Coordinates of N, CA and C in Angstrom, one line a residue:
M1 N 0.8 -1.2 0.0 CA 0.0 0.0 0.0 C 0.9 1.3 0.0
A2 N 0.5 2.3 -0.8 CA 1.3 3.5 -0.9 C 1.4 4.2 0.5
Q3 N 2.6 4.7 0.8 CA 2.8 5.4 2.0 C 2.2 6.8 1.9
E4 N 1.6 7.3 3.0 CA 0.9 8.6 2.9 C 2.0 9.7 2.6
G5 N 1.7 10.5 1.7 CA 2.5 11.7 1.4 C 3.6 11.3 0.3
R6 N 3.7 10.0 0.0 CA 4.8 9.6 -1.0 C 4.4 10.2 -2.4
S7 N 5.4 10.6 -3.2 CA 5.1 11.2 -4.4 C 5.3 10.3 -5.6
Y8 N 4.3 10.3 -6.5 CA 4.4 9.5 -7.8 C 4.2 10.5 -8.9
G9 N 5.3 10.6 -9.8 CA 5.2 11.5 -10.9 C 4.9 12.9 -10.5
G10 N 5.4 13.3 -9.4 CA 5.2 14.7 -8.9 C 4.0 14.9 -8.1
L11 N 3.1 13.8 -8.0 CA 1.9 14.0 -7.2 C 1.9 13.0 -6.0
T12 N 1.4 13.5 -4.9 CA 1.2 12.6 -3.7 C 0.1 11.6 -4.0
H13 N 0.1 10.6 -3.1 CA -1.0 9.6 -3.2 C -2.3 10.2 -3.1
E14 N -2.4 11.2 -2.2 CA -3.7 11.9 -2.0 C -4.1 12.7 -3.2
E15 N -3.2 13.3 -3.8 CA -3.5 14.1 -5.0 C -3.9 13.2 -6.2
R16 N -3.3 12.1 -6.3 CA -3.7 11.1 -7.4 C -5.1 10.6 -7.1
D17 N -5.4 10.3 -5.9 CA -6.7 9.9 -5.5 C -7.8 10.9 -5.8
A18 N -7.4 12.2 -5.5 CA -8.3 13.3 -5.8 C -8.6 13.4 -7.3
Q19 N -7.6 13.2 -8.1 CA -7.7 13.2 -9.5 C -8.6 12.1 -10.0
R20 N -8.4 10.9 -9.5 CA -9.2 9.8 -9.8 C -10.7 10.0 -9.4
R21 N -10.9 10.6 -8.2 CA -12.2 10.8 -7.8 C -12.9 11.8 -8.8
Q22 N -12.2 12.8 -9.2 CA -12.8 13.8 -10.1 C -13.2 13.1 -11.4
R23 N -12.3 12.2 -11.9 CA -12.6 11.5 -13.2 C -13.8 10.6 -13.0
L24 N -13.9 9.9 -11.9 CA -15.0 9.0 -11.6 C -16.3 9.8 -11.5
L25 N -16.3 10.9 -10.9 CA -17.5 11.8 -10.8 C -17.9 12.3 -12.1
G26 N -16.9 12.7 -13.0 CA -17.2 13.1 -14.3 C -17.9 12.0 -15.1
A27 N -17.3 10.8 -15.0 CA -17.8 9.6 -15.7 C -19.2 9.3 -15.2
A28 N -19.4 9.4 -13.9 CA -20.7 9.1 -13.4 C -21.8 10.1 -13.8
T29 N -21.4 11.3 -13.9 CA -22.3 12.4 -14.4 C -22.8 12.0 -15.8
E30 N -21.9 11.6 -16.6 CA -22.2 11.3 -18.0 C -23.1 10.1 -18.1
I31 N -22.7 9.0 -17.4 CA -23.4 7.7 -17.5 C -24.8 7.8 -16.8
I32 N -24.8 8.2 -15.6 CA -26.1 8.3 -14.8 C -27.0 9.4 -15.5
G33 N -26.4 10.5 -15.9 CA -27.1 11.6 -16.5 C -27.7 11.3 -17.9
T34 N -27.2 10.2 -18.5 CA -27.7 9.9 -19.9 C -28.4 8.5 -19.9
K35 N -27.9 7.5 -19.2 CA -28.4 6.2 -19.2 C -29.2 5.8 -18.0
G36 N -29.0 6.5 -16.9 CA -29.7 6.2 -15.6 C -28.8 5.4 -14.6
Y37 N -29.2 5.5 -13.4 CA -28.5 4.9 -12.3 C -28.5 3.4 -12.4
A38 N -29.7 2.8 -12.7 CA -29.8 1.4 -12.8 C -28.9 0.8 -13.8
A39 N -28.7 1.5 -14.9 CA -27.9 1.0 -16.0 C -26.4 1.2 -15.8
T40 N -26.0 1.9 -14.7 CA -24.7 2.3 -14.4 C -24.0 1.1 -13.7
T41 N -22.8 0.8 -14.2 CA -22.0 -0.3 -13.5 C -20.6 0.3 -13.1
I42 N -20.0 -0.3 -12.1 CA -18.7 0.1 -11.7 C -17.7 -0.1 -12.8
P43 N -17.6 -1.3 -13.5 CA -16.7 -1.4 -14.6 C -16.9 -0.4 -15.7
G44 N -18.2 0.0 -16.0 CA -18.4 1.0 -17.0 C -17.9 2.4 -16.6
V45 N -18.2 2.7 -15.4 CA -17.7 4.0 -14.9 C -16.1 4.1 -14.9
C46 N -15.5 3.0 -14.4 CA -14.1 2.9 -14.4 C -13.5 3.0 -15.8
A47 N -14.1 2.3 -16.7 CA -13.6 2.4 -18.1 C -13.6 3.8 -18.6
A48 N -14.8 4.5 -18.4 CA -15.0 5.8 -18.9 C -14.0 6.8 -18.2
A49 N -13.7 6.6 -16.9 CA -12.9 7.5 -16.1 C -11.4 7.1 -16.3
K50 N -11.1 6.0 -16.9 CA -9.7 5.5 -17.0 C -9.1 5.3 -15.6
V51 N -9.9 4.7 -14.8 CA -9.5 4.4 -13.4 C -9.7 2.9 -13.2
S52 N -8.8 2.2 -12.6 CA -8.9 0.7 -12.4 C -9.9 0.5 -11.3
T53 N -10.6 -0.7 -11.4 CA -11.5 -1.1 -10.4 C -10.9 -1.1 -9.0
R54 N -9.6 -1.5 -9.0 CA -8.9 -1.6 -7.7 C -8.8 -0.2 -7.1
H55 N -8.5 0.8 -7.9 CA -8.5 2.2 -7.4 C -9.9 2.7 -7.1
F56 N -10.9 2.3 -7.8 CA -12.2 2.7 -7.5 C -12.6 2.3 -6.1
Y57 N -12.3 1.0 -5.7 CA -12.7 0.5 -4.4 C -11.8 1.1 -3.3
E58 N -10.7 1.7 -3.6 CA -9.9 2.4 -2.6 C -10.6 3.8 -2.3
I59 N -11.4 4.3 -3.2 CA -12.1 5.6 -3.0 C -13.6 5.4 -2.6
Y60 N -14.3 4.4 -3.2 CA -15.7 4.2 -2.9 C -15.9 2.7 -2.6
P61 N -16.7 2.5 -1.5 CA -17.0 1.1 -1.2 C -17.9 0.4 -2.3
G62 N -18.7 1.2 -3.0 CA -19.6 0.7 -4.0 C -20.2 1.8 -4.9
K63 N -21.1 1.3 -5.8 CA -21.7 2.2 -6.7 C -22.6 3.3 -6.0
E64 N -23.3 2.8 -5.0 CA -24.2 3.7 -4.2 C -23.4 4.9 -3.6
D65 N -22.2 4.6 -3.1 CA -21.4 5.6 -2.5 C -20.9 6.6 -3.5
L66 N -20.6 6.2 -4.7 CA -20.3 7.1 -5.8 C -21.5 8.0 -6.1
F67 N -22.7 7.5 -6.2 CA -23.8 8.3 -6.5 C -24.1 9.2 -5.3
V68 N -24.0 8.8 -4.1 CA -24.2 9.7 -3.0 C -23.2 10.9 -3.0
D69 N -22.0 10.6 -3.3 CA -21.0 11.7 -3.4 C -21.4 12.6 -4.5
L70 N -21.8 12.1 -5.7 CA -22.2 12.9 -6.8 C -23.4 13.8 -6.5
Y71 N -24.4 13.2 -5.9 CA -25.6 14.0 -5.6 C -25.3 15.0 -4.5
D72 N -24.5 14.6 -3.5 CA -24.2 15.5 -2.5 C -23.5 16.8 -3.0
R73 N -22.6 16.6 -3.9 CA -21.8 17.7 -4.5 C -22.7 18.6 -5.3
I74 N -23.6 18.0 -6.1 CA -24.6 18.8 -6.9 C -25.4 19.6 -6.0
T75 N -26.0 19.0 -5.0 CA -26.9 19.7 -4.1 C -26.2 20.7 -3.3
A76 N -25.0 20.4 -2.8 CA -24.3 21.4 -2.0 C -23.9 22.6 -2.8
D77 N -23.6 22.4 -4.1 CA -23.3 23.5 -5.0 C -24.6 24.4 -5.1
S78 N -25.7 23.8 -5.3 CA -27.0 24.5 -5.4 C -27.3 25.3 -4.2
Y79 N -27.1 24.7 -3.0 CA -27.4 25.4 -1.8 C -26.4 26.5 -1.5
E80 N -25.2 26.3 -1.9 CA -24.2 27.4 -1.8 C -24.6 28.6 -2.6
R81 N -25.1 28.3 -3.8 CA -25.6 29.4 -4.7 C -26.8 30.2 -4.1
V82 N -27.6 29.4 -3.5 CA -28.8 30.0 -2.8 C -28.3 30.9 -1.7
G83 N -27.4 30.5 -0.9 CA -26.9 31.3 0.2 C -26.2 32.6 -0.3
E84 N -25.5 32.5 -1.4 CA -24.8 33.7 -2.0 C -25.9 34.6 -2.6
S85 N -27.0 34.0 -3.2 CA -28.0 34.9 -3.7 C -28.8 35.6 -2.6
L86 N -29.1 35.0 -1.5 CA -29.8 35.6 -0.4 C -28.9 36.7 0.2
K87 N -27.6 36.5 0.3 CA -26.7 37.6 0.8 C -26.7 38.8 -0.2
A88 N -26.7 38.5 -1.5 CA -26.6 39.5 -2.5 C -27.9 40.3 -2.5
T89 N -29.0 39.7 -2.2 CA -30.3 40.5 -2.2 C -30.8 40.9 -0.9
A90 N -29.9 40.8 0.1 CA -30.4 41.3 1.5 C -30.9 42.7 1.5
G91 N -32.1 42.8 2.1 CA -32.7 44.1 2.2 C -33.7 44.4 1.0
E92 N -33.7 43.6 0.0 CA -34.6 43.8 -1.1 C -35.9 43.1 -0.8
P93 N -37.0 43.5 -1.6 CA -38.3 42.9 -1.4 C -38.2 41.4 -1.5
I94 N -39.1 40.7 -0.8 CA -39.2 39.2 -0.9 C -39.4 38.7 -2.3
S95 N -40.1 39.4 -3.1 CA -40.4 39.0 -4.5 C -39.1 38.8 -5.2
R96 N -38.2 39.8 -5.1 CA -36.9 39.8 -5.8 C -36.0 38.7 -5.2
R97 N -36.0 38.5 -3.8 CA -35.2 37.5 -3.2 C -35.6 36.1 -3.5
V98 N -36.9 35.9 -3.6 CA -37.4 34.5 -3.9 C -37.0 34.1 -5.3
Q99 N -37.3 35.0 -6.3 CA -37.0 34.7 -7.7 C -35.5 34.5 -7.9
A100 N -34.6 35.3 -7.3 CA -33.2 35.2 -7.5 C -32.7 33.9 -6.8
A101 N -33.2 33.5 -5.7 CA -32.8 32.3 -5.0 C -33.2 31.1 -5.7
V102 N -34.4 31.0 -6.2 CA -34.8 29.9 -7.0 C -34.0 29.7 -8.2
L103 N -33.7 30.7 -8.9 CA -32.9 30.6 -10.2 C -31.4 30.2 -9.8
A104 N -30.9 30.7 -8.7 CA -29.6 30.3 -8.2 C -29.5 28.8 -7.9
Y105 N -30.6 28.3 -7.3 CA -30.6 26.9 -6.9 C -30.7 26.0 -8.2
L106 N -31.4 26.5 -9.2 CA -31.6 25.7 -10.4 C -30.4 25.9 -11.4
D107 N -29.6 26.8 -11.2 CA -28.5 27.1 -12.2 C -27.8 25.9 -12.7
P108 N -27.3 25.0 -11.8 CA -26.5 23.8 -12.3 C -27.4 22.9 -13.1
M109 N -28.7 22.8 -12.8 CA -29.5 21.9 -13.6 C -29.9 22.4 -14.9
L110 N -30.1 23.8 -15.0 CA -30.4 24.4 -16.3 C -29.1 24.5 -17.2
E111 N -28.0 24.5 -16.6 CA -26.7 24.5 -17.3 C -26.4 23.2 -18.0
D112 N -26.8 22.1 -17.3 CA -26.4 20.8 -17.8 C -27.6 19.8 -17.6
T113 N -28.2 19.4 -18.7 CA -29.4 18.5 -18.6 C -29.1 17.2 -17.9
R114 N -27.8 16.7 -17.9 CA -27.5 15.5 -17.2 C -27.6 15.7 -15.7
V115 N -27.2 16.9 -15.3 CA -27.4 17.2 -13.8 C -28.9 17.2 -13.4
A116 N -29.7 17.8 -14.3 CA -31.1 17.8 -14.1 C -31.7 16.4 -13.9
R117 N -31.3 15.5 -14.7 CA -31.8 14.1 -14.6 C -31.3 13.5 -13.3
I118 N -30.0 13.7 -13.0 CA -29.5 13.1 -11.8 C -30.2 13.6 -10.5
A119 N -30.4 15.0 -10.5 CA -30.9 15.6 -9.3 C -32.4 15.5 -9.1
F120 N -33.2 15.3 -10.3 CA -34.6 15.4 -10.2 C -35.3 14.0 -10.5
V121 N -34.5 13.1 -11.2 CA -35.2 11.9 -11.6 C -34.5 10.6 -11.0
E122 N -33.2 10.5 -11.3 CA -32.4 9.3 -10.9 C -32.3 9.2 -9.4
I123 N -32.4 10.3 -8.7 CA -32.3 10.3 -7.2 C -33.5 9.6 -6.6
M124 N -34.6 9.7 -7.3 CA -35.9 9.2 -6.7 C -35.9 7.7 -6.5
G125 N -35.9 7.3 -5.2 CA -36.0 5.9 -4.8 C -34.9 5.0 -5.3
A126 N -33.7 5.5 -5.5 CA -32.6 4.7 -6.0 C -32.2 3.7 -4.9
S127 N -32.3 4.0 -3.7 CA -32.0 3.1 -2.6 C -32.6 3.8 -1.3
P128 N -32.8 3.1 -0.2 CA -33.3 3.7 1.0 C -32.3 4.8 1.5
R129 N -31.0 4.5 1.4 CA -30.0 5.5 1.9 C -30.1 6.8 1.0
I130 N -30.2 6.6 -0.3 CA -30.2 7.8 -1.2 C -31.5 8.5 -1.0
E131 N -32.6 7.8 -0.9 CA -33.9 8.5 -0.7 C -33.9 9.3 0.6
K132 N -33.3 8.8 1.7 CA -33.2 9.6 2.9 C -32.4 10.8 2.7
L133 N -31.3 10.7 1.9 CA -30.5 11.9 1.6 C -31.3 12.9 0.9
R134 N -32.0 12.5 -0.1 CA -32.9 13.4 -0.9 C -33.9 14.1 0.0
L135 N -34.5 13.3 0.9 CA -35.5 13.9 1.7 C -34.9 14.9 2.8
D136 N -33.7 14.6 3.2 CA -33.0 15.4 4.1 C -32.7 16.8 3.5
Y137 N -32.2 16.7 2.3 CA -31.9 18.0 1.5 C -33.2 18.7 1.3
R138 N -34.3 18.0 1.0 CA -35.6 18.7 0.7 C -36.0 19.4 2.0
E139 N -35.8 18.8 3.2 CA -36.2 19.5 4.4 C -35.4 20.7 4.6
T140 N -34.1 20.7 4.3 CA -33.3 21.9 4.4 C -33.8 23.0 3.5
L141 N -34.3 22.7 2.3 CA -34.9 23.7 1.4 C -36.1 24.2 2.0
V142 N -37.0 23.4 2.5 CA -38.2 23.8 3.2 C -37.9 24.8 4.3
E143 N -36.9 24.5 5.1 CA -36.5 25.4 6.2 C -36.0 26.7 5.7
V144 N -35.3 26.7 4.6 CA -34.8 28.0 4.0 C -36.0 28.8 3.6
V145 N -37.0 28.2 3.0 CA -38.2 28.9 2.6 C -39.0 29.4 3.8
R146 N -39.1 28.6 4.8 CA -39.8 29.0 6.0 C -39.2 30.2 6.7
T147 N -37.9 30.1 6.8 CA -37.1 31.2 7.4 C -37.2 32.5 6.7
E148 N -37.0 32.5 5.4 CA -37.1 33.7 4.6 C -38.5 34.3 4.5
C149 N -39.4 33.4 4.3 CA -40.8 33.9 4.1 C -41.4 34.4 5.5
S150 N -41.0 33.7 6.5 CA -41.5 34.1 7.9 C -41.0 35.5 8.2
A151 N -39.7 35.7 7.8 CA -39.1 37.1 8.1 C -39.8 38.1 7.2
S152 N -40.2 37.7 6.0 CA -41.0 38.7 5.2 C -42.3 39.0 5.8
V153 N -43.0 38.0 6.4 CA -44.3 38.2 7.1 C -44.1 39.2 8.2
A154 N -43.0 39.0 9.0 CA -42.7 39.9 10.1 C -42.5 41.3 9.7
R155 N -42.0 41.5 8.4 CA -41.8 42.8 7.9 C -43.0 43.4 7.3
G156 N -44.1 42.6 7.2 CA -45.3 43.1 6.7 C -45.4 43.1 5.2
E157 N -44.5 42.3 4.5 CA -44.5 42.3 3.0 C -45.6 41.3 2.5
I158 N -45.8 40.2 3.1 CA -46.7 39.2 2.7 C -47.5 38.6 3.9
L159 N -48.6 38.0 3.6 CA -49.4 37.3 4.7 C -48.8 35.9 5.0
D160 N -49.0 35.5 6.2 CA -48.5 34.2 6.6 C -49.3 33.1 5.9
R161 N -48.7 32.0 5.7 CA -49.4 30.8 5.2 C -48.6 29.5 5.5
D162 N -49.0 28.4 5.0 CA -48.4 27.1 5.3 C -47.1 27.1 4.3
W163 N -46.0 27.4 4.9 CA -44.8 27.5 4.1 C -44.3 26.1 3.6
R164 N -44.5 25.1 4.4 CA -44.1 23.7 4.0 C -44.9 23.3 2.8
F165 N -46.2 23.6 2.8 CA -47.0 23.2 1.6 C -46.5 24.0 0.4
A166 N -46.3 25.3 0.6 CA -45.8 26.1 -0.5 C -44.5 25.7 -1.1
A167 N -43.6 25.3 -0.2 CA -42.2 24.9 -0.6 C -42.3 23.5 -1.3
L168 N -43.1 22.6 -0.8 CA -43.2 21.3 -1.4 C -43.9 21.4 -2.8
A169 N -44.9 22.3 -2.9 CA -45.5 22.6 -4.2 C -44.5 23.1 -5.2
L170 N -43.7 24.0 -4.8 CA -42.7 24.6 -5.7 C -41.7 23.5 -6.1
V171 N -41.2 22.8 -5.1 CA -40.2 21.7 -5.4 C -40.7 20.7 -6.4
G172 N -42.0 20.3 -6.2 CA -42.6 19.3 -7.1 C -42.8 19.8 -8.5
A173 N -43.3 21.1 -8.6 CA -43.5 21.7 -9.9 C -42.2 21.9 -10.6
V174 N -41.2 22.4 -9.9 CA -40.0 22.7 -10.6 C -39.3 21.4 -11.1
T175 N -39.4 20.4 -10.3 CA -38.8 19.1 -10.7 C -39.4 18.6 -12.0
A176 N -40.7 18.6 -12.1 CA -41.4 18.2 -13.3 C -41.1 19.1 -14.5
I177 N -41.1 20.4 -14.2 CA -41.0 21.3 -15.3 C -39.6 21.3 -15.9
V178 N -38.6 21.3 -15.1 CA -37.2 21.4 -15.5 C -36.8 20.1 -16.3
Y179 N -37.3 18.9 -15.8 CA -36.9 17.7 -16.4 C -37.7 17.6 -17.8
D180 N -38.9 18.0 -17.8 CA -39.6 18.0 -19.1 C -38.9 18.9 -20.1
W181 N -38.5 20.1 -19.6 CA -37.7 21.0 -20.5 C -36.5 20.4 -21.0
A182 N -35.8 19.6 -20.1 CA -34.5 19.0 -20.5 C -34.7 17.9 -21.6
L183 N -35.9 17.2 -21.5 CA -36.2 16.1 -22.5 C -36.7 16.6 -23.8
H184 N -37.4 17.8 -23.8 CA -38.2 18.2 -24.9 C -37.3 18.8 -26.0
Q185 N -37.5 18.4 -27.2 CA -36.8 19.0 -28.4 C -37.7 19.3 -29.5
P186 N -37.7 20.5 -30.1 CA -36.9 21.6 -29.6 C -37.5 22.2 -28.3
R187 N -36.6 22.7 -27.5 CA -37.0 23.2 -26.2 C -37.0 24.8 -26.3
S188 N -37.7 25.4 -25.4 CA -37.7 26.8 -25.2 C -36.3 27.2 -24.7
S189 N -36.0 28.5 -24.9 CA -34.7 29.0 -24.4 C -34.6 28.9 -22.9
R190 N -33.4 28.8 -22.4 CA -33.2 28.8 -20.9 C -33.8 30.1 -20.3
E191 N -33.6 31.2 -21.0 CA -34.1 32.5 -20.5 C -35.6 32.5 -20.3
A192 N -36.3 31.9 -21.3 CA -37.8 31.8 -21.2 C -38.2 30.9 -20.1
L193 N -37.5 29.8 -19.9 CA -37.8 28.9 -18.8 C -37.6 29.6 -17.4
E194 N -36.5 30.3 -17.3 CA -36.1 31.0 -16.1 C -37.2 32.0 -15.7
A195 N -37.7 32.7 -16.7 CA -38.8 33.7 -16.5 C -40.0 33.0 -16.0
Q196 N -40.4 31.9 -16.5 CA -41.6 31.2 -16.1 C -41.4 30.6 -14.7
L197 N -40.2 30.1 -14.4 CA -40.0 29.5 -13.0 C -39.9 30.6 -12.0
A198 N -39.4 31.8 -12.4 CA -39.4 32.9 -11.4 C -40.8 33.4 -11.1
D199 N -41.6 33.4 -12.1 CA -43.0 33.8 -11.9 C -43.7 32.8 -11.0
L200 N -43.5 31.5 -11.3 CA -44.1 30.4 -10.5 C -43.7 30.6 -9.0
A201 N -42.4 30.8 -8.8 CA -41.9 31.0 -7.4 C -42.6 32.2 -6.7
L202 N -42.8 33.2 -7.5 CA -43.4 34.4 -7.0 C -44.8 34.1 -6.6
V203 N -45.6 33.4 -7.4 CA -47.0 33.1 -7.1 C -47.1 32.2 -5.8
L204 N -46.2 31.2 -5.7 CA -46.3 30.3 -4.6 C -45.8 30.8 -3.3
L205 N -44.8 31.6 -3.4 CA -44.1 32.0 -2.1 C -44.2 33.5 -1.7
A206 N -44.4 34.4 -2.7 CA -44.3 35.8 -2.4 C -45.5 36.6 -2.7
A207 N -46.5 36.1 -3.4 CA -47.7 36.8 -3.8 C -48.6 36.8 -2.6
D208 N -49.4 37.9 -2.4 CA -50.4 38.0 -1.4 C -51.6 37.2 -1.7
P209 N -51.9 36.1 -0.9 CA -53.1 35.3 -1.2 C -54.4 36.0 -1.2
V210 N -54.5 37.1 -0.4 CA -55.7 37.8 -0.4 C -55.9 38.5 -1.8
E211 N -54.8 39.1 -2.3 CA -54.9 39.8 -3.6 C -55.2 38.8 -4.7
R212 N -54.6 37.5 -4.6 CA -54.9 36.5 -5.6 C -56.4 36.1 -5.5
G213 N -56.9 36.1 -4.3 CA -58.3 35.7 -4.2 C -59.3 36.8 -4.8
D214 N -58.9 38.0 -4.7 CA -59.7 39.1 -5.2 C -59.8 39.1 -6.7
T215 N -58.9 38.4 -7.4 CA -58.9 38.5 -8.8 C -59.7 37.3 -9.4
L216 N -60.2 36.4 -8.6 CA -61.0 35.3 -9.1 C -62.3 35.7 -9.5

């Protein structure tokens, strides 16, 4: 076994493992994002990544662990973008904050349709462990919505409502809409989809329900 810190070709063992991990994640993105998780095999990922199966098992115990790492990175990236968006729009009206945060969250999925499939379709029920991870992340998103919208209620911008229901409705709608957009050819422009999703988020999270009722 390689000694910790020993250099091979100018790279330490840890650096070589980091490179292999990145290649495996890239291969997994391509295969899972185009063929699906069920059709993904460790030999297939290793061949695409040019990583031996021996080195694969030094990094991941199995295929599920690779998928968990991939999904965790995708979702963490989206949540980091949400946090940056909320900081950038601090002090602005909730309508602006909600729309910007939703588009920040969706940016990786709209940028790459493979990522949309992974995050919105392949993650569903892949395994009990993966499903728990998905639900845990969803609860984090619900809490972000509750915190931001409750603060807006306290400022008198909008009326209070069931934020869990609103957040779940938005997540479900966005999941279906973005994946349908990714599959459809020819598809509308990304800019057109973003405008529609921003409007949807505004209706579900930031519009005054009393005003909506008056228009019926």
